[in-house]
Amino acid sequence: MAAMFPGGMPGGMPAPEPKDVDNGKMMDLLDKIDKQDSYAKNEAASFPMTNLFIGDSRLGCKSDADEQLILHISFQEFVKVHSLKFTEFNNGMDPELNPTKIHIYVNRENLGFEDCEDVDPTQSLELTAADLKEDAEAILLKFVKFQRVKSITLFIEDNAGGEVTALGGLKIYGRPVANTNMKDFKKQG
């Protein structure tokens, strides 16, 4: 609008500033996570999923009974997910606990372990120890498949040979889907 009316709106009114401008830049979506609707299955009670978002890889999240783990992350609004950054548990002190195979599902609610084996994932990842290092780049996703995400489910199927799986941190990068709120428009005339 400012380009159309360089001095503001006709009548001397300044042009309204749009909320949540989609400038194309990716951001950490931590503030967009709906913590109430997010959960994990087969997590160890002393290492819950919430530890993944603290920023201390010594706390992290561990599976409980075996190496498999389901992490379901809900968002407060629709987002576009660009990439994921996984960090190894406890700075890599136990490399056999690192996840190696992760399946990602978009907008699937209440997936159980049997469901994960029956449903095709949106994308699958094979992780190496280098992918999990603190200074490693985030893993790019097939962005076209992650355009309107309300929830993302990560099924950690396998690890590097340990009894359980451990993950030190998780960052989800993307941006909110631009919304037009019709209530923001004022009737003219």
PDB file of C-alpha atoms in Angstrom:
ATOM      1  CA  MET A   1       0.000   0.000   0.000  1.00  0.00           C
ATOM      2  CA  ALA A   2       2.829   2.352   0.828  1.00  0.00           C
ATOM      3  CA  ALA A   3       4.144   2.056  -2.740  1.00  0.00           C
ATOM      4  CA  MET A   4       0.722   2.949  -4.104  1.00  0.00           C
ATOM      5  CA  PHE A   5       0.371   5.907  -1.753  1.00  0.00           C
ATOM      6  CA  PRO A   6       3.919   7.076  -0.870  1.00  0.00           C
ATOM      7  CA  GLY A   7       2.776   9.635   1.688  1.00  0.00           C
ATOM      8  CA  GLY A   8       0.281   7.277   3.316  1.00  0.00           C
ATOM      9  CA  MET A   9      -3.379   6.725   2.605  1.00  0.00           C
ATOM     10  CA  PRO A  10      -5.515   9.403   0.885  1.00  0.00           C
ATOM     11  CA  GLY A  11      -6.705  11.951   3.434  1.00  0.00           C
ATOM     12  CA  GLY A  12      -3.347  11.977   5.244  1.00  0.00           C
ATOM     13  CA  MET A  13      -3.881   8.705   7.168  1.00  0.00           C
ATOM     14  CA  PRO A  14      -0.777   6.493   7.455  1.00  0.00           C
ATOM     15  CA  ALA A  15      -0.931   3.148   5.693  1.00  0.00           C
ATOM     16  CA  PRO A  16      -1.711   0.299   8.119  1.00  0.00           C
ATOM     17  CA  GLU A  17       1.193  -1.987   8.962  1.00  0.00           C
ATOM     18  CA  PRO A  18       0.355  -5.596   8.055  1.00  0.00           C
ATOM     19  CA  LYS A  19       0.633  -8.151  10.847  1.00  0.00           C
ATOM     20  CA  ASP A  20       2.875 -11.208  10.434  1.00  0.00           C
ATOM     21  CA  VAL A  21       4.357 -10.158   7.114  1.00  0.00           C
ATOM     22  CA  ASP A  22       5.601 -13.196   5.193  1.00  0.00           C
ATOM     23  CA  ASN A  23       9.045 -11.954   4.270  1.00  0.00           C
ATOM     24  CA  GLY A  24      10.161 -15.393   3.115  1.00  0.00           C
ATOM     25  CA  LYS A  25      12.666 -15.821   5.959  1.00  0.00           C
ATOM     26  CA  MET A  26      12.699 -19.037   7.941  1.00  0.00           C
ATOM     27  CA  MET A  27      12.481 -18.869  11.719  1.00  0.00           C
ATOM     28  CA  ASP A  28      12.619 -21.252  14.657  1.00  0.00           C
ATOM     29  CA  LEU A  29       8.983 -22.304  15.152  1.00  0.00           C
ATOM     30  CA  LEU A  30       9.382 -22.935  18.907  1.00  0.00           C
ATOM     31  CA  ASP A  31       6.958 -20.111  19.783  1.00  0.00           C
ATOM     32  CA  LYS A  32       4.332 -21.596  17.434  1.00  0.00           C
ATOM     33  CA  ILE A  33       4.280 -25.027  19.138  1.00  0.00           C
ATOM     34  CA  ASP A  34       1.075 -25.905  20.996  1.00  0.00           C
ATOM     35  CA  LYS A  35       2.599 -27.601  24.028  1.00  0.00           C
ATOM     36  CA  GLN A  36      -0.795 -28.790  25.334  1.00  0.00           C
ATOM     37  CA  ASP A  37      -1.476 -30.870  22.194  1.00  0.00           C
ATOM     38  CA  SER A  38       2.083 -32.162  21.751  1.00  0.00           C
ATOM     39  CA  TYR A  39       3.088 -35.534  23.180  1.00  0.00           C
ATOM     40  CA  ALA A  40       5.496 -38.457  22.944  1.00  0.00           C
ATOM     41  CA  LYS A  41       4.923 -42.204  23.028  1.00  0.00           C
ATOM     42  CA  ASN A  42       7.454 -44.538  24.670  1.00  0.00           C
ATOM     43  CA  GLU A  43       9.365 -41.658  26.288  1.00  0.00           C
ATOM     44  CA  ALA A  44      11.333 -42.218  29.491  1.00  0.00           C
ATOM     45  CA  ALA A  45       9.696 -40.332  32.390  1.00  0.00           C
ATOM     46  CA  SER A  46      13.003 -38.762  33.445  1.00  0.00           C
ATOM     47  CA  PHE A  47      13.809 -37.604  29.874  1.00  0.00           C
ATOM     48  CA  PRO A  48      10.516 -36.219  28.440  1.00  0.00           C
ATOM     49  CA  MET A  49       9.996 -34.654  25.018  1.00  0.00           C
ATOM     50  CA  THR A  50       9.745 -31.146  26.524  1.00  0.00           C
ATOM     51  CA  ASN A  51      13.499 -31.322  27.234  1.00  0.00           C
ATOM     52  CA  LEU A  52      14.183 -31.204  23.478  1.00  0.00           C
ATOM     53  CA  PHE A  53      13.237 -27.534  23.328  1.00  0.00           C
ATOM     54  CA  ILE A  54      15.288 -26.329  26.332  1.00  0.00           C
ATOM     55  CA  GLY A  55      18.619 -26.066  24.500  1.00  0.00           C
ATOM     56  CA  ASP A  56      20.662 -28.349  26.784  1.00  0.00           C
ATOM     57  CA  SER A  57      21.558 -31.640  25.060  1.00  0.00           C
ATOM     58  CA  ARG A  58      22.409 -33.256  28.435  1.00  0.00           C
ATOM     59  CA  LEU A  59      18.697 -33.293  29.320  1.00  0.00           C
ATOM     60  CA  GLY A  60      17.165 -34.369  26.003  1.00  0.00           C
ATOM     61  CA  CYS A  61      14.553 -37.033  25.375  1.00  0.00           C
ATOM     62  CA  LYS A  62      15.001 -40.802  25.628  1.00  0.00           C
ATOM     63  CA  SER A  63      12.829 -43.704  24.633  1.00  0.00           C
ATOM     64  CA  ASP A  64      11.756 -46.031  27.421  1.00  0.00           C
ATOM     65  CA  ALA A  65      11.182 -49.698  26.549  1.00  0.00           C
ATOM     66  CA  ASP A  66      13.102 -49.997  23.251  1.00  0.00           C
ATOM     67  CA  GLU A  67      14.691 -47.874  20.517  1.00  0.00           C
ATOM     68  CA  GLN A  68      11.415 -46.672  18.969  1.00  0.00           C
ATOM     69  CA  LEU A  69       9.954 -43.289  19.864  1.00  0.00           C
ATOM     70  CA  ILE A  70       7.056 -41.181  18.564  1.00  0.00           C
ATOM     71  CA  LEU A  71       7.158 -37.388  18.934  1.00  0.00           C
ATOM     72  CA  HIS A  72       3.961 -35.541  17.990  1.00  0.00           C
ATOM     73  CA  ILE A  73       4.309 -31.762  17.735  1.00  0.00           C
ATOM     74  CA  SER A  74       1.209 -29.613  17.241  1.00  0.00           C
ATOM     75  CA  PHE A  75       1.286 -25.990  16.173  1.00  0.00           C
ATOM     76  CA  GLN A  76      -0.988 -23.138  17.290  1.00  0.00           C
ATOM     77  CA  GLU A  77      -1.583 -22.196  13.650  1.00  0.00           C
ATOM     78  CA  PHE A  78      -0.778 -23.556  10.208  1.00  0.00           C
ATOM     79  CA  VAL A  79       2.932 -23.308   9.388  1.00  0.00           C
ATOM     80  CA  LYS A  80       5.247 -24.117   6.504  1.00  0.00           C
ATOM     81  CA  VAL A  81       8.055 -26.393   7.673  1.00  0.00           C
ATOM     82  CA  HIS A  82      11.347 -25.935   5.837  1.00  0.00           C
ATOM     83  CA  SER A  83      13.902 -27.934   7.819  1.00  0.00           C
ATOM     84  CA  LEU A  84      14.593 -29.859  11.022  1.00  0.00           C
ATOM     85  CA  LYS A  85      17.663 -29.699  13.245  1.00  0.00           C
ATOM     86  CA  PHE A  86      18.314 -32.749  15.408  1.00  0.00           C
ATOM     87  CA  THR A  87      21.052 -32.599  18.053  1.00  0.00           C
ATOM     88  CA  GLU A  88      22.772 -35.609  19.593  1.00  0.00           C
ATOM     89  CA  PHE A  89      22.132 -36.454  23.238  1.00  0.00           C
ATOM     90  CA  ASN A  90      24.721 -35.319  25.813  1.00  0.00           C
ATOM     91  CA  ASN A  91      27.171 -34.008  23.184  1.00  0.00           C
ATOM     92  CA  GLY A  92      27.517 -37.474  21.643  1.00  0.00           C
ATOM     93  CA  MET A  93      28.787 -39.264  24.759  1.00  0.00           C
ATOM     94  CA  ASP A  94      26.689 -42.342  23.827  1.00  0.00           C
ATOM     95  CA  PRO A  95      26.719 -42.481  19.988  1.00  0.00           C
ATOM     96  CA  GLU A  96      24.869 -45.824  19.898  1.00  0.00           C
ATOM     97  CA  LEU A  97      21.767 -43.999  21.213  1.00  0.00           C
ATOM     98  CA  ASN A  98      21.637 -41.627  18.217  1.00  0.00           C
ATOM     99  CA  PRO A  99      18.571 -41.994  15.983  1.00  0.00           C
ATOM    100  CA  THR A 100      19.398 -43.194  12.473  1.00  0.00           C
ATOM    101  CA  LYS A 101      16.009 -43.649  10.783  1.00  0.00           C
ATOM    102  CA  ILE A 102      13.163 -41.141  11.224  1.00  0.00           C
ATOM    103  CA  HIS A 103       9.820 -41.103   9.414  1.00  0.00           C
ATOM    104  CA  ILE A 104       7.891 -37.809   9.287  1.00  0.00           C
ATOM    105  CA  TYR A 105       4.103 -37.580   9.048  1.00  0.00           C
ATOM    106  CA  VAL A 106       2.179 -34.337   8.457  1.00  0.00           C
ATOM    107  CA  ASN A 107      -1.252 -33.617   9.976  1.00  0.00           C
ATOM    108  CA  ARG A 108      -1.768 -37.168  11.262  1.00  0.00           C
ATOM    109  CA  GLU A 109      -3.337 -37.338  14.699  1.00  0.00           C
ATOM    110  CA  ASN A 110      -2.918 -40.172  17.207  1.00  0.00           C
ATOM    111  CA  LEU A 111      -0.463 -42.305  15.254  1.00  0.00           C
ATOM    112  CA  GLY A 112       0.618 -45.404  17.150  1.00  0.00           C
ATOM    113  CA  PHE A 113       3.593 -47.643  16.439  1.00  0.00           C
ATOM    114  CA  GLU A 114       1.496 -50.060  14.341  1.00  0.00           C
ATOM    115  CA  ASP A 115       0.006 -47.132  12.390  1.00  0.00           C
ATOM    116  CA  CYS A 116       3.486 -45.866  11.536  1.00  0.00           C
ATOM    117  CA  GLU A 117       4.297 -49.191   9.922  1.00  0.00           C
ATOM    118  CA  ASP A 118       1.036 -49.181   7.889  1.00  0.00           C
ATOM    119  CA  VAL A 119       0.920 -45.519   6.784  1.00  0.00           C
ATOM    120  CA  ASP A 120       3.304 -44.061   4.204  1.00  0.00           C
ATOM    121  CA  PRO A 121       5.352 -41.230   5.708  1.00  0.00           C
ATOM    122  CA  THR A 122       5.446 -37.767   4.175  1.00  0.00           C
ATOM    123  CA  GLN A 123       9.248 -38.065   4.191  1.00  0.00           C
ATOM    124  CA  SER A 124      11.859 -40.407   5.666  1.00  0.00           C
ATOM    125  CA  LEU A 125      15.313 -39.426   6.874  1.00  0.00           C
ATOM    126  CA  GLU A 126      18.495 -41.466   7.294  1.00  0.00           C
ATOM    127  CA  LEU A 127      20.689 -39.677   9.838  1.00  0.00           C
ATOM    128  CA  THR A 128      24.429 -39.970  10.352  1.00  0.00           C
ATOM    129  CA  ALA A 129      26.408 -38.997  13.453  1.00  0.00           C
ATOM    130  CA  ALA A 130      27.574 -35.883  11.549  1.00  0.00           C
ATOM    131  CA  ASP A 131      23.929 -34.785  10.981  1.00  0.00           C
ATOM    132  CA  LEU A 132      23.411 -34.686  14.762  1.00  0.00           C
ATOM    133  CA  LYS A 133      26.431 -32.542  15.671  1.00  0.00           C
ATOM    134  CA  GLU A 134      25.706 -29.188  17.317  1.00  0.00           C
ATOM    135  CA  ASP A 135      27.240 -27.266  14.394  1.00  0.00           C
ATOM    136  CA  ALA A 136      25.648 -29.362  11.614  1.00  0.00           C
ATOM    137  CA  GLU A 137      23.224 -27.743   9.189  1.00  0.00           C
ATOM    138  CA  ALA A 138      19.495 -28.311   9.579  1.00  0.00           C
ATOM    139  CA  ILE A 139      18.107 -31.061   7.340  1.00  0.00           C
ATOM    140  CA  LEU A 140      16.071 -29.664   4.453  1.00  0.00           C
ATOM    141  CA  LEU A 141      12.650 -31.195   3.916  1.00  0.00           C
ATOM    142  CA  LYS A 142      10.691 -31.595   0.687  1.00  0.00           C
ATOM    143  CA  PHE A 143       9.253 -28.116   1.224  1.00  0.00           C
ATOM    144  CA  VAL A 144       6.337 -28.621  -1.179  1.00  0.00           C
ATOM    145  CA  LYS A 145       4.975 -31.395   1.108  1.00  0.00           C
ATOM    146  CA  PHE A 146       5.179 -29.228   4.245  1.00  0.00           C
ATOM    147  CA  GLN A 147       3.199 -26.144   3.170  1.00  0.00           C
ATOM    148  CA  ARG A 148       0.161 -26.305   5.466  1.00  0.00           C
ATOM    149  CA  VAL A 149       1.255 -28.093   8.629  1.00  0.00           C
ATOM    150  CA  LYS A 150      -0.867 -28.115  11.798  1.00  0.00           C
ATOM    151  CA  SER A 151       1.041 -31.038  13.327  1.00  0.00           C
ATOM    152  CA  ILE A 152       4.122 -33.089  12.596  1.00  0.00           C
ATOM    153  CA  THR A 153       4.764 -36.591  13.911  1.00  0.00           C
ATOM    154  CA  LEU A 154       8.287 -37.979  14.050  1.00  0.00           C
ATOM    155  CA  PHE A 155       8.595 -41.754  14.269  1.00  0.00           C
ATOM    156  CA  ILE A 156      12.116 -42.691  15.310  1.00  0.00           C
ATOM    157  CA  GLU A 157      12.279 -46.242  14.027  1.00  0.00           C
ATOM    158  CA  ASP A 158      15.900 -47.153  14.640  1.00  0.00           C
ATOM    159  CA  ASN A 159      19.135 -46.003  16.244  1.00  0.00           C
ATOM    160  CA  ALA A 160      22.873 -46.757  15.997  1.00  0.00           C
ATOM    161  CA  GLY A 161      22.619 -49.981  18.039  1.00  0.00           C
ATOM    162  CA  GLY A 162      21.631 -48.895  21.555  1.00  0.00           C
ATOM    163  CA  GLU A 163      18.951 -50.397  23.813  1.00  0.00           C
ATOM    164  CA  VAL A 164      17.087 -47.070  23.779  1.00  0.00           C
ATOM    165  CA  THR A 165      17.181 -43.952  21.585  1.00  0.00           C
ATOM    166  CA  ALA A 166      18.190 -40.533  22.863  1.00  0.00           C
ATOM    167  CA  LEU A 167      17.928 -37.132  21.217  1.00  0.00           C
ATOM    168  CA  GLY A 168      19.503 -33.996  22.714  1.00  0.00           C
ATOM    169  CA  GLY A 169      17.548 -31.291  20.929  1.00  0.00           C
ATOM    170  CA  LEU A 170      15.107 -30.506  18.146  1.00  0.00           C
ATOM    171  CA  LYS A 171      14.533 -27.291  16.229  1.00  0.00           C
ATOM    172  CA  ILE A 172      11.857 -26.867  13.609  1.00  0.00           C
ATOM    173  CA  TYR A 173      12.439 -24.136  11.032  1.00  0.00           C
ATOM    174  CA  GLY A 174       9.799 -22.619   8.824  1.00  0.00           C
ATOM    175  CA  ARG A 175       7.287 -19.801   8.927  1.00  0.00           C
ATOM    176  CA  PRO A 176       3.609 -19.217   9.641  1.00  0.00           C
ATOM    177  CA  VAL A 177       1.177 -19.512   6.752  1.00  0.00           C
ATOM    178  CA  ALA A 178       0.053 -15.976   5.900  1.00  0.00           C
ATOM    179  CA  ASN A 179      -3.571 -15.512   6.887  1.00  0.00           C
ATOM    180  CA  THR A 180      -6.026 -12.834   5.861  1.00  0.00           C
ATOM    181  CA  ASN A 181      -8.375 -11.949   8.662  1.00  0.00           C
ATOM    182  CA  MET A 182     -11.497 -10.477   7.052  1.00  0.00           C
ATOM    183  CA  LYS A 183     -12.397  -8.782  10.350  1.00  0.00           C
ATOM    184  CA  ASP A 184      -9.396  -6.464   9.850  1.00  0.00           C
ATOM    185  CA  PHE A 185     -11.069  -4.855   6.819  1.00  0.00           C
ATOM    186  CA  LYS A 186     -13.370  -1.897   7.364  1.00  0.00           C
ATOM    187  CA  LYS A 187     -16.506  -1.410   5.310  1.00  0.00           C
ATOM    188  CA  GLN A 188     -16.133   1.432   2.810  1.00  0.00           C
ATOM    189  CA  GLY A 189     -18.864   3.872   1.833  1.00  0.00           C
TER     190      GLY A 189
END
